[in-house]
CSV table of C-alpha atoms in Angstrom, one decimal:
chain,number,residue,atom,x,y,z
Q,24,MET,CA,-10.6,8.0,-18.1
Q,25,ALA,CA,-12.2,4.4,-18.1
Q,26,GLY,CA,-10.7,4.3,-21.7
Q,27,HIS,CA,-7.4,5.8,-21.0
Q,28,PRO,CA,-4.9,2.8,-22.6
Q,29,LEU,CA,-2.7,3.6,-19.3
Q,30,ALA,CA,-5.0,2.9,-16.5
Q,31,GLY,CA,-6.0,-0.9,-18.7
Q,32,PHE,CA,-2.6,-1.6,-18.4
Q,33,PHE,CA,-2.5,-1.0,-15.1
Q,34,ARG,CA,-5.7,-2.4,-14.2
Q,35,ARG,CA,-5.2,-5.3,-16.0
Q,36,ASP,CA,-1.5,-6.1,-16.7
Q,37,VAL,CA,0.0,-4.8,-13.7
Q,38,ALA,CA,-2.6,-6.1,-11.0
Q,39,ALA,CA,-1.7,-10.0,-13.4
Q,40,LEU,CA,1.8,-9.3,-12.5
Q,41,ALA,CA,0.8,-8.3,-9.0
Q,42,ARG,CA,-1.1,-11.2,-8.8
Q,43,ALA,CA,1.6,-13.6,-9.9
Q,44,ALA,CA,4.0,-12.6,-7.1
Q,45,VAL,CA,1.6,-13.7,-4.7
Q,46,ALA,CA,0.2,-17.1,-6.4
Q,47,GLY,CA,2.9,-19.7,-4.5
Q,48,ARG,CA,2.1,-18.2,-1.2
Q,49,PRO,CA,0.5,-20.4,1.2
Q,50,GLU,CA,-2.7,-17.5,1.6
Q,51,ARG,CA,-5.9,-16.5,-0.8
Q,52,LEU,CA,-4.7,-12.8,-1.3
Q,53,LEU,CA,-7.3,-10.1,-3.2
Q,54,VAL,CA,-5.8,-7.7,-5.4
Q,55,ARG,CA,-6.7,-4.8,-6.8
Q,56,ALA,CA,-5.0,-1.7,-9.5
Q,57,SER,CA,-6.0,1.3,-9.3
Q,58,THR,CA,-5.4,4.9,-11.5
Q,59,GLY,CA,-8.1,6.0,-10.0
Q,60,ALA,CA,-12.0,6.6,-10.3
Q,61,PRO,CA,-13.6,8.9,-11.4
Q,62,GLY,CA,-10.6,10.7,-12.4
Q,63,TRP,CA,-6.7,10.0,-12.0
Q,64,ALA,CA,-5.5,9.1,-8.3
Q,65,ALA,CA,-2.7,11.4,-7.6
Q,66,VAL,CA,-0.6,8.1,-6.1
Q,67,PRO,CA,-2.3,5.4,-8.5
Q,68,TRP,CA,-1.0,1.4,-6.4
Q,69,VAL,CA,-1.3,-2.1,-6.4
Q,70,ALA,CA,-2.8,-3.4,-3.4
Q,71,TRP,CA,-2.8,-7.5,-1.9
Q,72,PHE,CA,-6.0,-7.9,0.2
Q,73,ALA,CA,-6.3,-10.6,2.9
Q,74,PRO,CA,-10.5,-10.7,2.3
Q,75,HIS,CA,-11.2,-11.9,5.4
Q,76,VAL,CA,-9.5,-8.0,7.0
Q,77,THR,CA,-10.8,-6.3,4.2
Q,78,ARG,CA,-11.5,-5.8,0.1
Q,79,SER,CA,-10.7,-2.3,-0.1
Q,80,MET,CA,-8.2,0.5,0.7
Q,81,ARG,CA,-11.0,1.9,2.5
Q,82,HIS,CA,-10.0,0.7,6.0
Q,83,GLY,CA,-8.2,-2.1,7.4
Q,84,LEU,CA,-4.7,-3.6,7.2
Q,85,TYR,CA,-3.4,-4.4,3.3
Q,86,VAL,CA,0.2,-4.8,1.9
Q,87,ALA,CA,0.1,-2.1,-0.9
Q,88,CYS,CA,2.4,-0.5,-3.6
Q,89,PHE,CA,2.7,3.6,-4.3
Q,90,VAL,CA,4.1,5.4,-7.5
Q,91,ASN,CA,5.3,8.2,-6.5
Q,92,ALA,CA,5.1,9.8,-9.6
Q,93,PRO,CA,7.5,12.8,-9.1
Q,94,ASP,CA,9.8,11.8,-7.0
Q,95,GLU,CA,10.0,9.2,-9.5
Q,96,ARG,CA,10.1,5.7,-6.7
Q,97,ILE,CA,8.5,2.8,-5.9
Q,98,VAL,CA,7.1,2.0,-2.8
Q,99,LEU,CA,6.5,-0.7,-0.2
Q,100,SER,CA,4.2,-0.5,2.6
Q,101,LEU,CA,2.5,-2.4,5.2
Q,102,GLN,CA,-0.7,-0.1,5.0
Q,103,HIS,CA,-4.4,1.5,7.5
Q,104,GLY,CA,-6.6,1.9,5.1
Q,105,ALA,CA,-7.3,5.7,5.0
Q,106,ALA,CA,-10.3,6.8,3.3
Q,107,ASP,CA,-13.0,6.1,6.4
Q,108,ALA,CA,-10.1,7.7,9.4
Q,109,LEU,CA,-10.1,10.6,7.1
Q,110,ARG,CA,-14.2,10.7,6.7
Q,111,GLU,CA,-14.4,9.6,10.6
Q,112,HIS,CA,-12.3,11.9,12.4
Q,113,GLY,CA,-12.3,14.5,10.1
Q,114,HIS,CA,-8.2,15.4,8.7
Q,115,ASP,CA,-6.2,15.6,11.3
Q,116,ALA,CA,-7.8,13.7,13.6
Q,117,GLY,CA,-7.6,11.2,11.6
Q,118,LEU,CA,-3.8,12.1,10.2
Q,119,ARG,CA,-3.4,11.4,14.1
Q,120,HIS,CA,-5.9,8.1,14.8
Q,121,LEU,CA,-3.8,7.3,11.0
Q,122,ARG,CA,0.2,7.5,12.7
Q,123,ASP,CA,-1.7,6.1,15.8
Q,124,ARG,CA,-2.8,2.9,14.9
Q,125,ALA,CA,0.4,2.5,12.2
Q,126,ALA,CA,2.6,3.1,15.4
Q,127,ARG,CA,1.4,0.7,17.4
Q,128,THR,CA,0.7,-1.7,14.8
Q,129,ARG,CA,4.6,-1.4,14.8
Q,130,ASP,CA,5.2,-2.5,17.7
Q,131,GLY,CA,4.0,-5.6,17.7
Q,132,LEU,CA,6.9,-6.0,15.0
Q,133,PRO,CA,10.0,-6.0,16.2
Q,134,GLY,CA,13.0,-6.9,13.8
Q,135,HIS,CA,10.7,-6.8,10.8
Q,136,GLY,CA,13.8,-5.4,8.5
Q,137,PHE,CA,12.0,-2.3,6.9
Q,138,ASP,CA,12.0,1.5,7.0
Q,139,THR,CA,9.8,2.3,10.2
Q,140,ARG,CA,10.4,7.1,8.6
Q,141,PRO,CA,6.9,8.1,7.3
Q,142,ILE,CA,6.2,7.7,3.6
Q,143,ALA,CA,6.3,10.7,0.7
Q,144,LEU,CA,4.1,9.9,-2.2
Q,145,GLY,CA,4.7,13.1,-3.8
Q,146,SER,CA,1.6,14.5,-3.3
Q,147,ASP,CA,-0.8,16.3,-1.2
Q,148,ALA,CA,-4.1,16.0,-1.8
Q,149,MET,CA,-6.1,14.3,1.4
Q,150,LEU,CA,-6.7,10.3,0.5
Q,151,PRO,CA,-2.3,10.2,0.0
Q,152,GLN,CA,-1.8,11.8,3.4
Q,153,GLY,CA,-3.6,9.5,4.6
Q,154,TYR,CA,-1.4,6.7,3.5
Q,155,GLN,CA,1.4,7.7,4.7
Q,156,ALA,CA,0.1,8.7,7.8
Q,157,GLY,CA,-1.2,4.6,8.0
Q,158,CYS,CA,2.2,3.0,6.6
Q,159,VAL,CA,3.6,0.7,9.2
Q,160,LEU,CA,6.6,0.2,7.7
Q,161,SER,CA,7.9,0.3,3.7
Q,162,ARG,CA,10.4,0.1,1.7
Q,163,SER,CA,11.4,2.0,-1.5
Q,164,TRP,CA,13.1,2.2,-4.7
Q,165,ASP,CA,14.1,4.2,-7.5
Q,166,ALA,CA,12.1,4.1,-10.6
Q,167,ALA,CA,14.7,4.4,-12.9
Q,168,THR,CA,16.5,1.8,-11.6
Q,169,PRO,CA,14.4,-0.9,-10.9
Q,170,ASP,CA,15.3,-4.0,-9.0
Q,171,PRO,CA,12.9,-6.4,-9.2
Q,172,ASP,CA,14.7,-9.7,-6.7
Q,173,GLY,CA,14.9,-6.2,-4.0
Q,174,PHE,CA,11.0,-6.5,-4.9
Q,175,ASP,CA,10.1,-10.1,-4.9
Q,176,ARG,CA,12.2,-10.5,-1.2
Q,177,ALA,CA,10.7,-7.5,0.2
Q,178,LEU,CA,7.0,-8.1,-1.0
Q,179,ALA,CA,7.2,-11.7,-0.2
Q,180,ARG,CA,8.9,-10.6,3.8
Q,181,MET,CA,6.1,-7.6,4.4
Q,182,LEU,CA,3.6,-10.5,2.9
Q,183,ASP,CA,4.8,-12.6,6.0
Q,184,LEU,CA,4.5,-9.8,8.0
Q,185,TYR,CA,0.9,-9.7,6.8
Q,186,ARG,CA,0.1,-12.9,7.6
Q,187,ALA,CA,2.0,-13.3,10.9
Q,188,LEU,CA,-0.6,-9.9,12.2
Q,189,VAL,CA,-4.1,-11.0,10.2
């Protein structure tokens, strides 16, 4: 996978597009994109991190964009990191912990204009279940009919909310 052209495109070019999308923002954001390591991820992602909060999707609060390939959807989400919570609490308790954290964070964001229903990522794997449980707010798009302007506006608004929280 390390030398696969699609993985390279995603890590390099998609990450560059994500960096360009936030280049004019007042806060410094770390941007990462992944198709998985060491194997293919069930759900590829690109994420924006406030480095003083977290630098990975394992823990902390961040903004992510997930690719739900089976349903051909793109999902933008304000997220709590899943991997550490699942490891520390176990699968079922970890999912409950993530749902509770997401609900508490959501309660502090009235009038946000985003979807609060659970997200669907098209995978029953443990990490995507954790991402679903850790979702605070989201918006999704049909991948076949992209809306770049709508995505850019939603990303800017979600990053404004993120900056206010962290």
